[in-house]
Every structure is written in structure tokens, then in C-alpha cells.
Amino acid sequence: VAGLQGSDWQTGVLATGKHFVGYGASEGGMNWAPPHINGRELDEVYLFPFEAAVCEAGLMSVMNAYHELDGVPCGGSHYLLTELLRERWGFDGIVVSDYFAVNQLFMFHQIVHDKQSAAVKALAAGLDVELPNTDCYGAPLREALQQGKVDVALIDRSVRRVLEQKFALGLFE
């Protein structure tokens, strides 16, 4: 983290810790499959390196994992992305989605009924940027805003986080 980000952000890049969290322990080693990790193991083995990267090395970007932990997809987990990462550890960077993680809340995990609901769920959980494109954070999120299904303050919060990092990196100079 320190090697990538450096001490002067204008000469470095942001490191992204991924996949948050438990991604390498999935059932049968299958991509997206849920891992069977108990709470203590999650805290002491899987969360520990992320906590060190955030709290000791100043990690400024985190990418969610695709899978579920105890039935809750990481990309839609308010506990992981807000309560733990931001409130407990003091993370003030950005959370970015892995490829299709927002849409997967709808298509794969089936915890919401459409892309619009997936966008609202992920944004409320604390996921700031949808990568690699705006599949759910584009038109579906705009429609949710127009229909009053999402508070503009949540969008402003994510935009603020992204712009703060871009200014710190000197991208507007």
C-alpha cells in the first residue's frame, strides 16, 4: 500500500484492497460461491489484513467481493462497507465494485428485483463507484433518484469521496 500510494499522492496512485472480504475461501474454490467462515475466523484471519492496510498503511480504495457472507452479498452489506470499514476502522477512501457486483445483487444473489433496486441497495450500503461501467449506477440510479427511491445525499456522499481523492491526487491541476 505504502509503495503504491507513496507519501505524496501527486506522484503515486491509489492502492485498492480486494476482494473485501473472504473471497479466497469460497465453497469448492468456485468464483462467487459463498465461503463458510465463522465470525472469529473472519475477524482474525480474513479481516485482519484489510484492517492493517486501512488503519496502518492508509489504504484509500477497497473493492468488494462478489460472494455472500452469511447470506448477505458483500456488495450490498452495510455492515461491511459502512459500519466496519468506515465507522469502526475510520476508512475515508472510496469503495469500488468488482466488475458486475452491483448487477449481481439482482441477477445472481436475487436479493432485489431489478437493476434500480440493486443500485439503491449498493449505494446505501456504502459502495461508491460501479466498475467497469455504469450498468446500474447510470440510468437505473438516475430513475431511482427521479422517483424518490434514493436520497440525493447518498449520491452526493459518493461523488464527494471520489472528487476528494481526485483533488488530492492533483488530477485537476
Coordinates of N, CA and C in Angstrom, one line a residue:
V1 N 0.8 -1.2 0.0 CA 0.0 0.0 0.0 C 0.9 1.2 0.0
A2 N 1.8 1.3 0.9 CA 2.7 2.5 1.0 C 3.5 2.6 -0.3
G3 N 4.0 1.5 -0.8 CA 4.8 1.6 -2.0 C 4.0 2.1 -3.2
L4 N 2.7 1.7 -3.4 CA 1.9 2.2 -4.5 C 1.5 3.7 -4.2
Q5 N 1.0 3.9 -3.0 CA 0.4 5.3 -2.8 C 1.5 6.3 -2.5
G6 N 2.6 5.9 -2.0 CA 3.7 6.8 -1.7 C 3.3 7.8 -0.6
S7 N 4.2 8.7 -0.3 CA 4.0 9.7 0.7 C 3.4 11.0 0.1
D8 N 3.5 11.1 -1.2 CA 3.0 12.3 -1.9 C 2.0 11.7 -3.0
W9 N 0.7 12.0 -2.7 CA -0.3 11.4 -3.6 C -0.1 11.9 -5.1
Q10 N 0.4 13.0 -5.3 CA 0.5 13.5 -6.6 C 1.6 12.8 -7.4
T11 N 2.4 12.0 -6.8 CA 3.4 11.2 -7.5 C 3.1 9.7 -7.5
G12 N 2.0 9.3 -6.8 CA 1.6 7.9 -6.7 C 0.3 7.6 -7.3
V13 N -0.2 6.5 -6.9 CA -1.6 6.1 -7.3 C -2.3 5.6 -6.0
L14 N -3.6 5.4 -6.1 CA -4.3 4.8 -5.0 C -4.2 3.3 -5.1
A15 N -3.9 2.7 -4.0 CA -3.9 1.2 -3.9 C -5.4 0.8 -3.6
T16 N -5.8 -0.3 -4.2 CA -7.1 -0.9 -3.9 C -7.0 -2.2 -3.3
G17 N -7.5 -2.4 -2.1 CA -7.5 -3.7 -1.4 C -8.7 -4.5 -1.9
K18 N -8.5 -5.7 -2.3 CA -9.5 -6.5 -2.8 C -9.3 -8.0 -2.5
H19 N -10.2 -8.7 -2.5 CA -11.7 -8.6 -2.6 C -12.2 -8.6 -1.1
F20 N -12.9 -7.6 -0.7 CA -13.4 -7.4 0.6 C -14.7 -8.2 0.9
V21 N -14.7 -9.3 1.5 CA -13.7 -10.0 2.3 C -14.0 -11.5 2.2
G22 N -13.0 -12.3 2.3 CA -13.2 -13.8 2.4 C -13.3 -14.4 1.0
Y23 N -12.9 -13.7 0.0 CA -13.1 -14.1 -1.4 C -12.4 -15.4 -1.7
G24 N -11.2 -15.6 -1.2 CA -10.4 -16.8 -1.5 C -10.8 -18.0 -0.8
A25 N -11.8 -18.0 0.0 CA -12.2 -19.1 0.8 C -13.6 -19.7 0.3
S26 N -13.9 -19.4 -0.9 CA -15.3 -19.8 -1.4 C -15.5 -21.3 -1.4
E27 N -16.7 -21.7 -1.3 CA -17.1 -23.1 -1.4 C -16.5 -23.8 -2.7
G28 N -15.7 -24.8 -2.5 CA -15.2 -25.5 -3.7 C -14.3 -24.7 -4.5
G29 N -13.8 -23.6 -4.0 CA -12.9 -22.7 -4.8 C -13.5 -22.1 -6.0
M30 N -14.9 -22.1 -6.0 CA -15.6 -21.6 -7.2 C -15.8 -20.1 -7.1
N31 N -15.6 -19.4 -8.2 CA -15.8 -17.9 -8.2 C -17.3 -17.6 -7.8
W32 N -17.5 -16.7 -7.0 CA -18.7 -16.2 -6.5 C -19.4 -17.1 -5.4
A33 N -18.9 -18.3 -5.2 CA -19.6 -19.2 -4.2 C -19.4 -18.6 -2.8
P34 N -20.3 -18.8 -1.9 CA -20.1 -18.3 -0.6 C -19.1 -19.1 0.2
P35 N -18.3 -18.4 1.0 CA -17.4 -19.1 1.9 C -18.1 -19.4 3.2
H36 N -17.6 -20.4 3.9 CA -18.2 -20.8 5.2 C -17.2 -20.4 6.2
I37 N -17.3 -19.2 6.7 CA -16.3 -18.6 7.6 C -17.1 -18.2 8.9
N38 N -16.6 -18.7 10.0 CA -17.3 -18.2 11.3 C -16.8 -16.9 11.6
G39 N -17.5 -16.2 12.6 CA -17.2 -14.8 12.9 C -15.8 -14.6 13.4
R40 N -15.3 -15.5 14.3 CA -13.9 -15.4 14.8 C -12.9 -15.5 13.7
E41 N -13.1 -16.5 12.8 CA -12.1 -16.7 11.7 C -12.2 -15.5 10.8
L42 N -13.4 -14.9 10.5 CA -13.5 -13.8 9.7 C -12.7 -12.6 10.3
D43 N -12.9 -12.3 11.6 CA -12.2 -11.2 12.2 C -10.7 -11.5 12.3
E44 N -10.2 -12.6 12.7 CA -8.8 -12.9 12.9 C -8.0 -13.2 11.7
V45 N -8.6 -13.8 10.7 CA -7.8 -14.2 9.5 C -8.1 -13.3 8.3
Y46 N -9.4 -13.2 7.9 CA -9.7 -12.5 6.7 C -9.8 -11.0 6.8
L47 N -10.3 -10.5 7.9 CA -10.4 -9.0 8.1 C -9.1 -8.4 8.5
F48 N -8.3 -9.1 9.2 CA -7.1 -8.6 9.8 C -6.2 -7.9 8.8
P49 N -5.9 -8.5 7.6 CA -5.0 -7.8 6.7 C -5.6 -6.5 6.1
F50 N -7.0 -6.5 5.9 CA -7.6 -5.3 5.5 C -7.6 -4.2 6.5
E51 N -7.8 -4.6 7.8 CA -7.7 -3.6 8.9 C -6.4 -3.0 9.0
A52 N -5.3 -3.8 8.8 CA -4.0 -3.3 8.9 C -3.7 -2.4 7.7
A53 N -4.2 -2.7 6.5 CA -4.0 -1.9 5.3 C -4.7 -0.5 5.5
V54 N -5.9 -0.6 6.1 CA -6.6 0.7 6.3 C -6.0 1.5 7.4
C55 N -5.9 0.9 8.6 CA -5.5 1.6 9.8 C -4.0 1.9 9.9
E56 N -3.2 1.1 9.4 CA -1.8 1.3 9.5 C -1.1 1.9 8.2
A57 N -1.6 1.4 7.1 CA -0.9 1.9 5.8 C -1.7 2.9 5.1
G58 N -2.9 3.3 5.5 CA -3.7 4.3 4.9 C -4.3 4.0 3.5
L59 N -4.7 2.7 3.4 CA -5.3 2.3 2.1 C -6.5 3.2 1.8
M60 N -6.6 3.7 0.5 CA -7.6 4.6 0.2 C -8.7 4.1 -0.8
S61 N -8.6 2.8 -1.1 CA -9.6 2.3 -2.0 C -9.8 0.8 -1.7
V62 N -11.1 0.4 -1.6 CA -11.4 -1.0 -1.3 C -12.4 -1.5 -2.4
M63 N -12.2 -2.7 -2.8 CA -13.1 -3.4 -3.8 C -13.8 -4.5 -3.1
N64 N -15.2 -4.5 -3.2 CA -15.9 -5.5 -2.6 C -15.7 -6.9 -3.3
A65 N -16.0 -7.9 -2.5 CA -16.0 -9.3 -3.1 C -17.4 -9.6 -3.7
Y66 N -17.5 -10.6 -4.6 CA -18.7 -11.0 -5.2 C -19.7 -11.8 -4.3
H67 N -19.1 -12.6 -3.5 CA -19.9 -13.6 -2.8 C -20.7 -13.0 -1.6
E68 N -21.4 -14.0 -0.9 CA -22.2 -13.6 0.3 C -21.4 -14.1 1.5
L69 N -21.6 -13.4 2.6 CA -21.2 -13.8 3.9 C -22.5 -14.0 4.8
D70 N -22.8 -15.2 5.2 CA -24.0 -15.4 6.0 C -25.2 -15.0 5.2
G71 N -25.2 -15.2 3.9 CA -26.4 -14.8 3.1 C -26.5 -13.4 2.7
V72 N -25.5 -12.6 3.1 CA -25.6 -11.1 2.7 C -24.4 -10.9 1.7
P73 N -24.8 -10.5 0.4 CA -23.7 -10.2 -0.5 C -22.8 -9.1 -0.1
C74 N -21.5 -9.2 -0.2 CA -20.6 -8.2 0.2 C -20.8 -6.8 -0.4
G75 N -21.2 -6.8 -1.7 CA -21.5 -5.6 -2.4 C -22.8 -4.8 -1.9
G76 N -23.6 -5.5 -1.1 CA -24.8 -4.8 -0.5 C -24.8 -4.9 1.0
S77 N -23.6 -5.1 1.6 CA -23.6 -5.2 3.0 C -23.2 -3.9 3.7
H78 N -24.2 -3.3 4.3 CA -24.0 -2.0 5.1 C -23.0 -2.3 6.2
Y79 N -23.1 -3.5 6.8 CA -22.2 -3.8 7.9 C -20.8 -3.8 7.5
L80 N -20.4 -4.4 6.4 CA -19.1 -4.5 5.9 C -18.6 -3.1 5.4
L81 N -19.4 -2.5 4.5 CA -18.9 -1.3 3.8 C -19.0 0.0 4.5
T82 N -19.9 0.0 5.5 CA -20.1 1.2 6.3 C -19.7 1.1 7.8
E83 N -20.4 0.2 8.4 CA -20.2 0.0 9.9 C -18.8 -0.4 10.2
L84 N -18.3 -1.5 9.6 CA -17.0 -2.0 9.9 C -15.9 -1.1 9.3
L85 N -15.9 -1.0 8.0 CA -14.9 -0.3 7.2 C -14.8 1.2 7.6
R86 N -15.9 1.9 7.6 CA -15.8 3.3 7.8 C -16.0 3.7 9.2
E87 N -17.0 3.2 9.9 CA -17.2 3.6 11.3 C -16.2 3.0 12.3
R88 N -15.9 1.8 12.2 CA -15.0 1.1 13.1 C -13.6 1.4 12.8
W89 N -13.2 1.3 11.5 CA -11.8 1.4 11.2 C -11.4 2.9 10.7
G90 N -12.4 3.7 10.5 CA -12.1 5.1 10.1 C -11.7 5.2 8.6
F91 N -12.0 4.3 7.8 CA -11.7 4.4 6.4 C -12.4 5.6 5.8
D92 N -11.7 6.4 5.0 CA -12.3 7.6 4.4 C -12.0 7.7 2.9
G93 N -11.7 6.5 2.3 CA -11.5 6.4 0.9 C -12.7 6.1 0.1
I94 N -12.5 5.4 -1.0 CA -13.7 5.0 -1.8 C -13.8 3.5 -1.9
V95 N -15.1 3.1 -2.0 CA -15.3 1.7 -2.2 C -15.8 1.5 -3.6
V96 N -15.1 0.6 -4.3 CA -15.5 0.4 -5.8 C -16.0 -1.0 -5.9
S97 N -16.9 -1.2 -6.9 CA -17.4 -2.6 -7.1 C -16.5 -3.4 -8.0
D98 N -16.5 -4.6 -7.7 CA -15.8 -5.5 -8.7 C -16.8 -5.6 -9.8
Y99 N -16.3 -5.9 -11.0 CA -17.0 -5.9 -12.3 C -18.5 -5.8 -12.2
F100 N -19.2 -6.8 -12.0 CA -20.6 -6.8 -12.1 C -21.3 -6.9 -10.8
A101 N -20.6 -6.6 -9.7 CA -21.1 -6.8 -8.4 C -22.5 -6.1 -8.1
V102 N -22.7 -4.9 -8.6 CA -24.0 -4.3 -8.3 C -25.1 -5.0 -9.0
N103 N -25.0 -5.3 -10.3 CA -26.0 -6.0 -11.0 C -26.2 -7.4 -10.4
Q104 N -25.1 -8.0 -9.9 CA -25.3 -9.3 -9.3 C -26.2 -9.4 -8.1
L105 N -26.4 -8.2 -7.4 CA -27.4 -8.2 -6.3 C -28.7 -8.6 -6.8
F106 N -29.0 -8.2 -8.1 CA -30.2 -8.6 -8.8 C -30.2 -9.9 -9.5
M107 N -29.2 -10.1 -10.4 CA -29.2 -11.2 -11.3 C -28.7 -12.5 -10.6
F108 N -27.7 -12.4 -9.7 CA -27.2 -13.6 -9.2 C -27.7 -13.9 -7.7
H109 N -27.5 -12.9 -6.9 CA -27.9 -13.1 -5.5 C -29.5 -13.0 -5.3
Q110 N -30.1 -12.3 -6.2 CA -31.6 -12.2 -6.2 C -32.1 -11.6 -4.9
I111 N -31.5 -10.6 -4.3 CA -32.0 -10.0 -3.1 C -32.8 -8.7 -3.4
V112 N -32.7 -8.3 -4.7 CA -33.6 -7.2 -5.1 C -34.2 -7.6 -6.4
H113 N -35.2 -6.8 -6.9 CA -36.0 -7.2 -8.0 C -35.6 -6.6 -9.4
D114 N -34.6 -5.6 -9.4 CA -34.2 -5.1 -10.6 C -32.9 -4.3 -10.4
K115 N -32.4 -3.8 -11.5 CA -31.1 -3.0 -11.5 C -31.2 -1.7 -10.7
Q116 N -32.4 -1.1 -10.7 CA -32.6 0.1 -10.0 C -32.5 -0.2 -8.5
S117 N -33.1 -1.2 -8.0 CA -33.1 -1.6 -6.6 C -31.6 -2.0 -6.2
A118 N -30.9 -2.7 -7.2 CA -29.6 -3.1 -6.9 C -28.7 -1.8 -6.7
A119 N -28.9 -0.8 -7.5 CA -28.1 0.4 -7.4 C -28.4 1.1 -6.0
V120 N -29.7 1.2 -5.7 CA -30.0 1.8 -4.4 C -29.5 1.0 -3.2
K121 N -29.5 -0.3 -3.3 CA -29.0 -1.1 -2.2 C -27.5 -1.0 -2.0
A122 N -26.8 -1.0 -3.1 CA -25.3 -0.9 -3.1 C -24.9 0.5 -2.6
L123 N -25.5 1.5 -3.1 CA -25.2 2.9 -2.8 C -25.4 3.1 -1.3
A124 N -26.6 2.6 -0.8 CA -26.9 2.8 0.6 C -25.9 2.0 1.5
A125 N -25.5 0.9 1.0 CA -24.5 0.0 1.8 C -23.2 0.7 1.9
G126 N -22.8 1.6 1.0 CA -21.6 2.3 1.0 C -20.7 2.1 -0.2
L127 N -21.2 1.5 -1.2 CA -20.4 1.3 -2.5 C -20.5 2.5 -3.3
D128 N -19.3 3.2 -3.5 CA -19.3 4.5 -4.1 C -19.3 4.5 -5.7
V129 N -18.5 3.6 -6.3 CA -18.3 3.6 -7.7 C -18.6 2.2 -8.3
E130 N -19.4 2.2 -9.3 CA -19.6 0.9 -10.0 C -18.6 0.8 -11.2
L131 N -17.9 -0.3 -11.2 CA -17.0 -0.6 -12.2 C -17.4 -1.9 -13.0
P132 N -17.0 -2.0 -14.3 CA -16.2 -1.1 -15.1 C -17.0 -0.1 -15.8
N133 N -18.3 -0.1 -15.6 CA -19.2 0.9 -16.3 C -20.3 1.3 -15.4
T134 N -21.3 2.0 -15.9 CA -22.5 2.4 -15.0 C -23.7 1.6 -15.4
D135 N -23.6 0.3 -15.3 CA -24.8 -0.5 -15.7 C -26.0 -0.2 -14.8
C136 N -25.7 -0.2 -13.5 CA -26.8 0.1 -12.5 C -26.7 1.5 -12.0
Y137 N -25.5 2.1 -11.9 CA -25.4 3.4 -11.4 C -25.6 4.5 -12.5
G138 N -26.0 4.1 -13.7 CA -26.3 5.0 -14.7 C -27.8 5.3 -14.7
A139 N -28.5 4.9 -15.8 CA -29.9 5.2 -16.0 C -30.8 4.6 -14.8
P140 N -30.5 3.4 -14.3 CA -31.4 2.9 -13.2 C -31.3 3.7 -12.0
L141 N -30.1 4.2 -11.6 CA -29.9 5.0 -10.4 C -30.5 6.4 -10.7
R142 N -30.4 7.0 -11.9 CA -31.0 8.2 -12.2 C -32.5 8.1 -12.1
E143 N -33.1 7.1 -12.5 CA -34.5 6.9 -12.4 C -35.0 6.7 -11.0
A144 N -34.2 6.0 -10.2 CA -34.5 5.9 -8.7 C -34.5 7.3 -8.1
L145 N -33.6 8.1 -8.4 CA -33.5 9.5 -7.9 C -34.7 10.2 -8.3
Q146 N -35.1 10.2 -9.6 CA -36.3 10.9 -10.1 C -37.6 10.4 -9.4
Q147 N -37.6 9.2 -9.1 CA -38.8 8.6 -8.5 C -38.8 8.7 -6.9
G148 N -37.8 9.3 -6.4 CA -37.7 9.5 -4.9 C -37.3 8.2 -4.2
K149 N -36.7 7.2 -4.9 CA -36.4 6.0 -4.2 C -35.0 6.0 -3.6
V150 N -34.2 7.1 -3.9 CA -32.9 7.2 -3.3 C -32.7 8.7 -2.9
D151 N -32.1 8.9 -1.7 CA -31.8 10.2 -1.3 C -30.6 10.8 -2.0
V152 N -30.7 12.0 -2.5 CA -29.6 12.6 -3.3 C -28.4 12.7 -2.4
A153 N -28.6 12.8 -1.1 CA -27.4 12.9 -0.2 C -26.5 11.6 -0.3
L154 N -27.1 10.5 -0.6 CA -26.2 9.3 -0.8 C -25.4 9.4 -2.0
I155 N -25.9 10.0 -3.1 CA -25.2 10.2 -4.3 C -24.1 11.3 -4.1
D156 N -24.5 12.3 -3.4 CA -23.5 13.4 -3.1 C -22.4 12.9 -2.2
R157 N -22.7 12.0 -1.3 CA -21.6 11.4 -0.5 C -20.6 10.7 -1.3
S158 N -21.0 9.8 -2.2 CA -20.1 9.1 -3.0 C -19.3 10.0 -4.0
V159 N -20.0 10.9 -4.6 CA -19.4 11.9 -5.5 C -18.3 12.7 -4.7
R160 N -18.6 13.1 -3.5 CA -17.7 13.8 -2.7 C -16.4 13.0 -2.4
R161 N -16.6 11.8 -2.1 CA -15.5 10.9 -1.8 C -14.6 10.8 -3.1
V162 N -15.2 10.6 -4.2 CA -14.4 10.4 -5.4 C -13.6 11.7 -5.8
L163 N -14.3 12.8 -5.7 CA -13.7 14.1 -6.0 C -12.6 14.5 -5.0
E164 N -12.8 14.2 -3.8 CA -11.8 14.5 -2.8 C -10.5 13.7 -3.1
Q165 N -10.6 12.5 -3.5 CA -9.4 11.7 -3.9 C -8.8 12.3 -5.2
K166 N -9.6 12.7 -6.2 CA -9.0 13.2 -7.4 C -8.3 14.5 -7.1
F167 N -8.9 15.4 -6.3 CA -8.2 16.6 -5.9 C -6.9 16.3 -5.2
A168 N -6.9 15.4 -4.3 CA -5.7 15.0 -3.5 C -4.6 14.4 -4.4
L169 N -5.0 13.8 -5.5 CA -4.1 13.2 -6.4 C -3.5 14.3 -7.4
G170 N -4.1 15.4 -7.4 CA -3.7 16.5 -8.3 C -4.2 16.4 -9.7
L171 N -5.3 15.6 -9.9 CA -5.8 15.4 -11.2 C -6.5 16.6 -11.9
F172 N -6.8 17.6 -11.1 CA -7.4 18.8 -11.6 C -6.4 19.9 -11.8
E173 N -5.1 19.6 -11.6 CA -4.1 20.6 -11.7 C -3.6 20.7 -13.1

